[in-house]
Tab-separated table of C-alpha atoms in Angstrom:
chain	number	residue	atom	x	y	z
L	1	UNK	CA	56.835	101.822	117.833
L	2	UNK	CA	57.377	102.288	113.973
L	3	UNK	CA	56.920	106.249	114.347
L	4	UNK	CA	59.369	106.155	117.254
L	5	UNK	CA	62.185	104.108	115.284
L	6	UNK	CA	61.441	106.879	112.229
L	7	UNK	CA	62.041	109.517	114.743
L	8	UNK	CA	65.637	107.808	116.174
L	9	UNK	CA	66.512	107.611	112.658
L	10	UNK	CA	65.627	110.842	111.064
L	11	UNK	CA	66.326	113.129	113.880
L	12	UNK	CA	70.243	112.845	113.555
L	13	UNK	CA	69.563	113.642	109.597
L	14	UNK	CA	67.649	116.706	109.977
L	15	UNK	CA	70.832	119.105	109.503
L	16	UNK	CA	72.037	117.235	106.718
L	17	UNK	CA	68.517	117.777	105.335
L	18	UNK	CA	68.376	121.455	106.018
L	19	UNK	CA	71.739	121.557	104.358
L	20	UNK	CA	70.798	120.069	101.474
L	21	UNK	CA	73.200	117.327	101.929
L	22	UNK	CA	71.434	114.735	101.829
L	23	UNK	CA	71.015	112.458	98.666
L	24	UNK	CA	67.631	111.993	96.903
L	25	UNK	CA	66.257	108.918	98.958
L	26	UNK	CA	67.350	110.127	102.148
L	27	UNK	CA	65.953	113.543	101.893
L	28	UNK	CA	62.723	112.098	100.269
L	29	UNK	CA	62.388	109.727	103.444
L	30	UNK	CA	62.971	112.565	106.140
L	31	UNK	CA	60.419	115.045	104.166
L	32	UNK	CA	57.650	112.164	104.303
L	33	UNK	CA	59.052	111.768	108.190
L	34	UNK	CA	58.119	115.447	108.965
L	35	UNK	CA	55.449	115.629	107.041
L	36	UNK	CA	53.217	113.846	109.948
L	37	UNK	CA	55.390	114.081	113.121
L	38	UNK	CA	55.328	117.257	114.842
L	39	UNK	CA	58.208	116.399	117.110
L	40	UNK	CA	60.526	116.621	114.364
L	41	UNK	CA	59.594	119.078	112.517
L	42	UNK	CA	59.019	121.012	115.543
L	43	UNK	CA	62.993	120.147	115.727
L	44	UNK	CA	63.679	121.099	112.239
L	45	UNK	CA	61.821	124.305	112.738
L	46	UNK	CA	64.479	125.422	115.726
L	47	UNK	CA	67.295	124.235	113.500
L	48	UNK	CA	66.355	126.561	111.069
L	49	UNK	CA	65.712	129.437	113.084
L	50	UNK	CA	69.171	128.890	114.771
L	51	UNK	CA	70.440	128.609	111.313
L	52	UNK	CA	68.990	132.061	110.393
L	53	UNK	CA	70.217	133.409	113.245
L	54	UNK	CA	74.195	132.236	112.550
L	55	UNK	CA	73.360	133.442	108.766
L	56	UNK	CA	72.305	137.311	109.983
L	57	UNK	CA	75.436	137.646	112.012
L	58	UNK	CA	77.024	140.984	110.413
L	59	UNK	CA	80.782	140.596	109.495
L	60	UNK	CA	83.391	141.680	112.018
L	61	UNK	CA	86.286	143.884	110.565
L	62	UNK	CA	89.762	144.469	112.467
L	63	UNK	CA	90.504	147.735	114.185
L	64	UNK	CA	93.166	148.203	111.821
L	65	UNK	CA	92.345	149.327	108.042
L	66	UNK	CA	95.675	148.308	106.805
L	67	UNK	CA	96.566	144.556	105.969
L	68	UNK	CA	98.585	142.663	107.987
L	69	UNK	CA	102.497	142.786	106.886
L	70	UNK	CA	104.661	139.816	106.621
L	71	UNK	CA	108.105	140.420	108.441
L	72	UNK	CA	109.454	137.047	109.199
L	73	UNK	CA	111.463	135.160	106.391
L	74	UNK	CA	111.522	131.388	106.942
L	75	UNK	CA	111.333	128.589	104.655
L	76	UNK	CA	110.717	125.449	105.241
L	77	UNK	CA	111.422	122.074	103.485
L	78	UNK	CA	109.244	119.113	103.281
L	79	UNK	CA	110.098	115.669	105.209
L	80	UNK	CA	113.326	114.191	102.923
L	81	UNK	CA	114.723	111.815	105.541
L	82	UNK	CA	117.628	111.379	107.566
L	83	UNK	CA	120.567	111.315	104.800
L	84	UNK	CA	119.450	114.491	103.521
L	85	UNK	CA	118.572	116.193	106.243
L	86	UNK	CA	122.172	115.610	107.311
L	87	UNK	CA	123.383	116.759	103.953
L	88	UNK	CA	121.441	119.587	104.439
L	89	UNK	CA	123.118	120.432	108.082
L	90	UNK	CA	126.526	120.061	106.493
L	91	UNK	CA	125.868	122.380	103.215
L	92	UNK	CA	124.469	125.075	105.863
L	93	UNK	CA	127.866	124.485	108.318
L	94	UNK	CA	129.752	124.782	105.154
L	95	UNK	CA	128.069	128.162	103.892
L	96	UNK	CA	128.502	129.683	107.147
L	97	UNK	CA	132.154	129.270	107.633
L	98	UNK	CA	132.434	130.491	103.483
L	99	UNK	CA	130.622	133.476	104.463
L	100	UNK	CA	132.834	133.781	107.971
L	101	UNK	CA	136.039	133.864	105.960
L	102	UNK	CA	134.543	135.675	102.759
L	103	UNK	CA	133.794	138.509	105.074
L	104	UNK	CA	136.675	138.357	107.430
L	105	UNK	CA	139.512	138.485	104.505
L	106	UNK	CA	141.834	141.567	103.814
L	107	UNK	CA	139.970	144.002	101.452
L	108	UNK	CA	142.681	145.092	99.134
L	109	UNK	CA	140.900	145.273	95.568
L	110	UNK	CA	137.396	145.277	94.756
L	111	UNK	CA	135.024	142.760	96.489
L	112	UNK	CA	134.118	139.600	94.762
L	113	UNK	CA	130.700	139.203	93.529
L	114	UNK	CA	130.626	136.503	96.180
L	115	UNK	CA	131.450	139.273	99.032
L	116	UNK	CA	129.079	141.926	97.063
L	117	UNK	CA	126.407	139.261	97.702
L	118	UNK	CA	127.623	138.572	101.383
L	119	UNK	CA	126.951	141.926	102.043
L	120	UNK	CA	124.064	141.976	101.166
L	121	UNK	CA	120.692	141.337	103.533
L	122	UNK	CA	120.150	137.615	102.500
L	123	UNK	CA	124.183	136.710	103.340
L	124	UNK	CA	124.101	139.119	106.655
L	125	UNK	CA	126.594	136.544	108.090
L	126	UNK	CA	125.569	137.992	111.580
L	127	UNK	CA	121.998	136.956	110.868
L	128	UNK	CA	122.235	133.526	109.315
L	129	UNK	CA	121.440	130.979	111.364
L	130	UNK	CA	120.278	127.078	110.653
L	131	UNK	CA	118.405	125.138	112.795
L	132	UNK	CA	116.046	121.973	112.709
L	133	UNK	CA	112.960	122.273	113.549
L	134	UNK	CA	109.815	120.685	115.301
L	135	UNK	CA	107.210	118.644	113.232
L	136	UNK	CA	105.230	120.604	110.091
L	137	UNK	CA	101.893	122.017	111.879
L	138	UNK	CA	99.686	121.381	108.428
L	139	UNK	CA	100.656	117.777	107.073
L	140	UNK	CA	102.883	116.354	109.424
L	141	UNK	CA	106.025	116.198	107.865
L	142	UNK	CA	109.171	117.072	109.511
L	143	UNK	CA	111.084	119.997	107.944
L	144	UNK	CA	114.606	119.288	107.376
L	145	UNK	CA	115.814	122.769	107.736
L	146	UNK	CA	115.032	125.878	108.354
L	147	UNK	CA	117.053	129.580	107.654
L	148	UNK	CA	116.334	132.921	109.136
L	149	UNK	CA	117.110	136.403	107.791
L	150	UNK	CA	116.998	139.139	109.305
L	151	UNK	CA	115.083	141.758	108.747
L	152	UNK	CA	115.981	145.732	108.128
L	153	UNK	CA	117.335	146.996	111.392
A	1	UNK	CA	128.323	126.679	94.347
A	2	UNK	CA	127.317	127.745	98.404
A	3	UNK	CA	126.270	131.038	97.419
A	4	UNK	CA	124.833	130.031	94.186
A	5	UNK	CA	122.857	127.985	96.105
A	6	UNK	CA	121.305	130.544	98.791
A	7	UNK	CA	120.560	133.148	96.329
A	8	UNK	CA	118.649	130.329	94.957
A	9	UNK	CA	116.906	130.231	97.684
A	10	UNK	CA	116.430	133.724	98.632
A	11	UNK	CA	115.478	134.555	95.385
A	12	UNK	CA	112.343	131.567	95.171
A	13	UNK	CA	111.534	133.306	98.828
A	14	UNK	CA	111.007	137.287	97.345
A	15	UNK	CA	109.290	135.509	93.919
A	16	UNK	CA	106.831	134.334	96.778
A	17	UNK	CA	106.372	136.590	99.025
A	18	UNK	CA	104.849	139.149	97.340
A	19	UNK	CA	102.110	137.005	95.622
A	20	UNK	CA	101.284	135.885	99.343
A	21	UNK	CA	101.304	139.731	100.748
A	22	UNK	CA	99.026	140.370	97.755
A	23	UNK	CA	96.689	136.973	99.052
A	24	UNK	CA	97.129	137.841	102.457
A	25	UNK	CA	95.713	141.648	101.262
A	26	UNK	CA	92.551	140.285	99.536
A	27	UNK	CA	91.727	137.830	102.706
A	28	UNK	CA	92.561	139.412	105.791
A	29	UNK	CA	89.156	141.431	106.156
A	30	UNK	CA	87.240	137.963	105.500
A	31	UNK	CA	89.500	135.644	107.707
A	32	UNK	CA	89.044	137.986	110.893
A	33	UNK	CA	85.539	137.883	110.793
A	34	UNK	CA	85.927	133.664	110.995
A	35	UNK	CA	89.106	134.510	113.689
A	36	UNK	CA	86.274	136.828	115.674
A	37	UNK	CA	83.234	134.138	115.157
A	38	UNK	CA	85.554	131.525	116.378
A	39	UNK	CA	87.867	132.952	119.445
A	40	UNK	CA	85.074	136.091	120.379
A	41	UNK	CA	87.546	138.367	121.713
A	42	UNK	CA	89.358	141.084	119.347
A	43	UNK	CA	92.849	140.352	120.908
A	44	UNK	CA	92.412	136.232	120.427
A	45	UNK	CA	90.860	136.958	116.906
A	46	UNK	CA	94.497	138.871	116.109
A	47	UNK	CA	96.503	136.149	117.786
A	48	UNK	CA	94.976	133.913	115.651
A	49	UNK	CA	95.005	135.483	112.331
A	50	UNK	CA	98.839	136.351	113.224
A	51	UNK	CA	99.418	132.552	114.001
A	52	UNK	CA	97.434	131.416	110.964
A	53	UNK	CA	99.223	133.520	108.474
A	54	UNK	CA	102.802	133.020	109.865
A	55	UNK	CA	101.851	129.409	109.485
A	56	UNK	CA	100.604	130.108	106.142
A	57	UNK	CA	103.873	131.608	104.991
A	58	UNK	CA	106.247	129.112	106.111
A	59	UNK	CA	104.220	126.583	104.277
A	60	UNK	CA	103.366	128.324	101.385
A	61	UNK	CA	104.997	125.824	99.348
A	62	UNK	CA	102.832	123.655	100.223
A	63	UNK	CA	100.222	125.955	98.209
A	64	UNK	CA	98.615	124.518	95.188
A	65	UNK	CA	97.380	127.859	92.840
A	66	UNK	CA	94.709	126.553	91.466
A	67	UNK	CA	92.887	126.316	94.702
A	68	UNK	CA	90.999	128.679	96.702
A	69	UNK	CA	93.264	130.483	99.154
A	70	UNK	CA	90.540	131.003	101.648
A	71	UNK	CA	89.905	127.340	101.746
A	72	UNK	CA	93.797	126.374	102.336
A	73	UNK	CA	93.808	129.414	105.119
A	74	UNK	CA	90.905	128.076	107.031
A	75	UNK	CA	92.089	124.862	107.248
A	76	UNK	CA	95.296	126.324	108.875
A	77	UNK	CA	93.362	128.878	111.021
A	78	UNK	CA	90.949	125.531	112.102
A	79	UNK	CA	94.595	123.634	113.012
A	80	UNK	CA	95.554	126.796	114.646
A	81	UNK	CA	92.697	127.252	116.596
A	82	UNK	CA	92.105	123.706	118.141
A	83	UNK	CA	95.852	123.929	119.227
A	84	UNK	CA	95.558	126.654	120.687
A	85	UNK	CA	92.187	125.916	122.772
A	86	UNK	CA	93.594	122.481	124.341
A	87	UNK	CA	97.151	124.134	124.878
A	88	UNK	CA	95.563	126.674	127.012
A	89	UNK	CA	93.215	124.089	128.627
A	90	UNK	CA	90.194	125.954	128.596
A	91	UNK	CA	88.221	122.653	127.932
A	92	UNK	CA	86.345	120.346	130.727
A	93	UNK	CA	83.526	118.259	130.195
A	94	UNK	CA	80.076	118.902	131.371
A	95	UNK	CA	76.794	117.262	130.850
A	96	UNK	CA	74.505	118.582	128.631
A	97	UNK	CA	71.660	116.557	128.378
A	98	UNK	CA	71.412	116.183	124.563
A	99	UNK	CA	75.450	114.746	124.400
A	100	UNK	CA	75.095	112.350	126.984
A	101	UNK	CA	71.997	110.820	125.810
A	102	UNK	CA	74.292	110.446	122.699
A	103	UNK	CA	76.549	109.133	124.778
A	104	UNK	CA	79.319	111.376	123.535
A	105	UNK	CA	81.131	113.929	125.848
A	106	UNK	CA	80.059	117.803	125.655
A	107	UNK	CA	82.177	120.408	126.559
A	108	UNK	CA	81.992	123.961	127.875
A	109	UNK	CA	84.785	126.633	127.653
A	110	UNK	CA	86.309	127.493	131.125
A	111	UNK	CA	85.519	131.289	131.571
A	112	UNK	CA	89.334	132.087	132.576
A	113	UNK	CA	89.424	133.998	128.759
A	114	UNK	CA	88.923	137.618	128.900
A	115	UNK	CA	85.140	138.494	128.420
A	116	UNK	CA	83.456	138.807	124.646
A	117	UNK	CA	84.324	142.454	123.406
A	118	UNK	CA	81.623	144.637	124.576
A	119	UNK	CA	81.956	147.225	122.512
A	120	UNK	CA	81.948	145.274	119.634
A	121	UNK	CA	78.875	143.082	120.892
A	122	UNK	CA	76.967	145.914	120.589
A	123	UNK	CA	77.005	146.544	117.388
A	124	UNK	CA	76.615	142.700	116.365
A	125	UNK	CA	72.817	142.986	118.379
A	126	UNK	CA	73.685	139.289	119.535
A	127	UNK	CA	75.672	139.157	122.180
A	128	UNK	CA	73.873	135.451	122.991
A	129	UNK	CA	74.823	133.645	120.124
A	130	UNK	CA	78.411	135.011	120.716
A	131	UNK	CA	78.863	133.839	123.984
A	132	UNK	CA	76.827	130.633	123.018
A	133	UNK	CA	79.897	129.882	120.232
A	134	UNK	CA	82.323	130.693	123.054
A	135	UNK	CA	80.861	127.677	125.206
A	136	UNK	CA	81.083	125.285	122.602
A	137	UNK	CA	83.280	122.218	121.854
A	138	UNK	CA	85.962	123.584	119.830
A	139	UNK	CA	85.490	120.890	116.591
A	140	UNK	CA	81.496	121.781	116.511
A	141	UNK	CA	82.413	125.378	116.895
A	142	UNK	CA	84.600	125.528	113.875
A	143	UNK	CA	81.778	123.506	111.913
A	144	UNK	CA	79.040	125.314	112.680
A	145	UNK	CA	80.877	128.638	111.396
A	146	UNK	CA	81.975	127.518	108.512
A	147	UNK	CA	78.418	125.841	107.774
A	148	UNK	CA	76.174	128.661	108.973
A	149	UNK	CA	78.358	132.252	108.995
A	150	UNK	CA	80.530	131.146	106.109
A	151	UNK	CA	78.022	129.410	103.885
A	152	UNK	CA	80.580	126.010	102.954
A	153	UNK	CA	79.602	122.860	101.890
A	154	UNK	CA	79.921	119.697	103.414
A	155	UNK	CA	82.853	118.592	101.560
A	156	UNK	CA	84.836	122.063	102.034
A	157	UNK	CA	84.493	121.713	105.556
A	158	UNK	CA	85.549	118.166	105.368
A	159	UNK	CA	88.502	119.431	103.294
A	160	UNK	CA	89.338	122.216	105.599
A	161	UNK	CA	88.535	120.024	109.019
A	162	UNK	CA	90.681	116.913	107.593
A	163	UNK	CA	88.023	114.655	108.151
A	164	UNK	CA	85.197	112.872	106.722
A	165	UNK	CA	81.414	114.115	105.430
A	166	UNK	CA	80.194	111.914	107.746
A	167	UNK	CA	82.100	113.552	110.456
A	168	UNK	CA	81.057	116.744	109.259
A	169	UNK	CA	77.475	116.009	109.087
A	170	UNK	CA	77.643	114.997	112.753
A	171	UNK	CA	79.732	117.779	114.621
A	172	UNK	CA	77.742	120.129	112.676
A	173	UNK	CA	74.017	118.564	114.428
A	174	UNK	CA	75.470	118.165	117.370
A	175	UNK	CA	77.317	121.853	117.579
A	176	UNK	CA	73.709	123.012	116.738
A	177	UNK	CA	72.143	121.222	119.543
A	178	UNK	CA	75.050	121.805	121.367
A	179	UNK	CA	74.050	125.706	120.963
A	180	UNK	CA	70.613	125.545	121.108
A	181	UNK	CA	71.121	123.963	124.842
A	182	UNK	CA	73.252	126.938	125.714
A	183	UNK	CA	70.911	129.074	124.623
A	184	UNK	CA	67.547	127.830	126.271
A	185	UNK	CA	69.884	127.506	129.258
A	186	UNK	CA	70.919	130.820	129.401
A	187	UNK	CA	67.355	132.202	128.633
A	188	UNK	CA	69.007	133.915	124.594
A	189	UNK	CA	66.852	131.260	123.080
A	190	UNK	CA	64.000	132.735	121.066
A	191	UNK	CA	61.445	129.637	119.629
């Protein structure tokens, strides 16, 4: 009855202990365990060979030699609350119509720095667009905002 | 001040971007063999990877320098993959003998997933493991590969799997048992 409560108790350990994980009084108290009951080292013995096994797997590489490339361009922000993520709506609002009637006016001289820069791929006013997203995938947080670029067409 | 401020913000996004291409570059090779080991199927490995490093991106803020990359992936790719497993619903519960006389449910993957890559099986000489890592739970799949193919500690893989050692410690006996069952069940099993 003693052996069988050593074996309901050290059984669930016996990964930890092939892992090294366990601390110095545990691990001394499963090796004295296995050292005479053949059940569980007969367990401990499988472990390991199924750990071997895992180990000896050779590495998979992708079809492709080249790296992935990265081709989409959003940021997001982390959780700020309602009030600013409000602001945040209305600064976007305002840059788009600023950009609407930057591009739309009467070219007569040289363009402003501020068209040069609407012109350019991060201002493509046909691009731009602001939207609020679902809930942050990693931590939870909601991102207040997001903007999208396009790409090169 | 509107245009100061998105060229603000365009310009923090290309500082970025190319010290994550260069991240993404040195980890790609590495984090497909985990997508392969955890999905078995070349297509679901690429989906994965895809997901993982879109995800990766958007949060890169997020990103602390100092820390291992791989380690901040992985925990992204583990997310990724669990969502992805229950959204497709290729869970159910079965009984294997060694959960239930846990008294914790087991699970097998529902073969509606296109088969393990053949081709590729062939050269990895273990076609039974593979398929055994395909039938498991998705949690004890994820801890067995990053305890036995990727070599982590404890406490990485309670870092990467957002949970505790203790956790850890368990999912990773029980996904063993978990496979060995498979295994002897499906005659790959070699004592």
């Amino acid at each position: 009855m003693w052996r069988k409560m050593d074996c309901r108790r050290v059984e669930p350990l016996l990964s930890a202990y092939l892992d090294h994980e366990l601390a110095g009084a545990e691990s001394l108290e499963v090796r004295r365990h296995l050292s005479h009951c053949s059940h569980c080292q007969r367990e401990a013995d499988s472990i390991r060979d199924l750990k071997s096994r895992l180990a000896a797997f050779p590495s998979i590489g992708p079809a492709a030699e080249l790296p992935p490339t990265l081709d989409a361009d959003t940021v997001y922000w982390p959780k700020t609350g309602l009030r600013n993520a409000l602001l945040g709506l209305g600064l976007a609002v305002a840059s788009m119509l600023v950009t609407f009637a930057v591009v739309n006016r009467p070219v007569r001289h040289e363009p402003t720095e501020l068209a040069k820069t609407a012109n350019s791929r991060s201002l493509d006013a046909a691009a731009d667009r602001a939207y609020v997203t679902s809930a942050d995938p990693v931590s939870g947080g909601v991102p207040v905002l997001s903007v999208g670029y396009s790409g090169d067409r | 001040m509107f245009a100061d401020l998105v060229r603000g913000l365009a310009r923090s996004r290309e500082d970025r971007k190319p010290l994550f291409e260069r991240l993404m570059g040195q980890s790609y090779r590495h984090a497909y063999n985990m997508a392969y080991r955890l999905t078995s199927n070349a297509t679901e490995a690429e989906d994965l990877l895809q997901e993982t490093y879109l995800r990766a991106f958007r949060f890169f803020h997020r990103y602390d320098e100092n820390l291992p990359f791989n380690s901040w992936l992985y925990r992204i790719m583990t997310n990724v993959h669990i969502d992805m497993a229950r959204k497709r619903g290729r869970l159910k519960t079965v009984s294997f003998e060694a959960g239930a006389a846990e008294g914790g449910r087991t699970w097998e993957a529902v073969d509606d997933a296109p088969a393990v890559d053949s081709q590729v099986l062939e050269s990895t000489l273990d076609e039974p493991l593979q398929l055994g890592l395909k039938a498991m739970t998705a949690e004890f799949r994820t801890a067995v590969v990053l305890s036995d193919i990727e070599g982590l500690a404890y406490d990485e893989i309670a870092e990467i799997m957002e949970t505790s050692i203790g956790t850890v410690r368990s999912r990773i006996h029980r996904g063993r048992k978990q496979l060995r069952a498979y295994l002897e069940q499906h005659g790959g099993y070699v004592a």
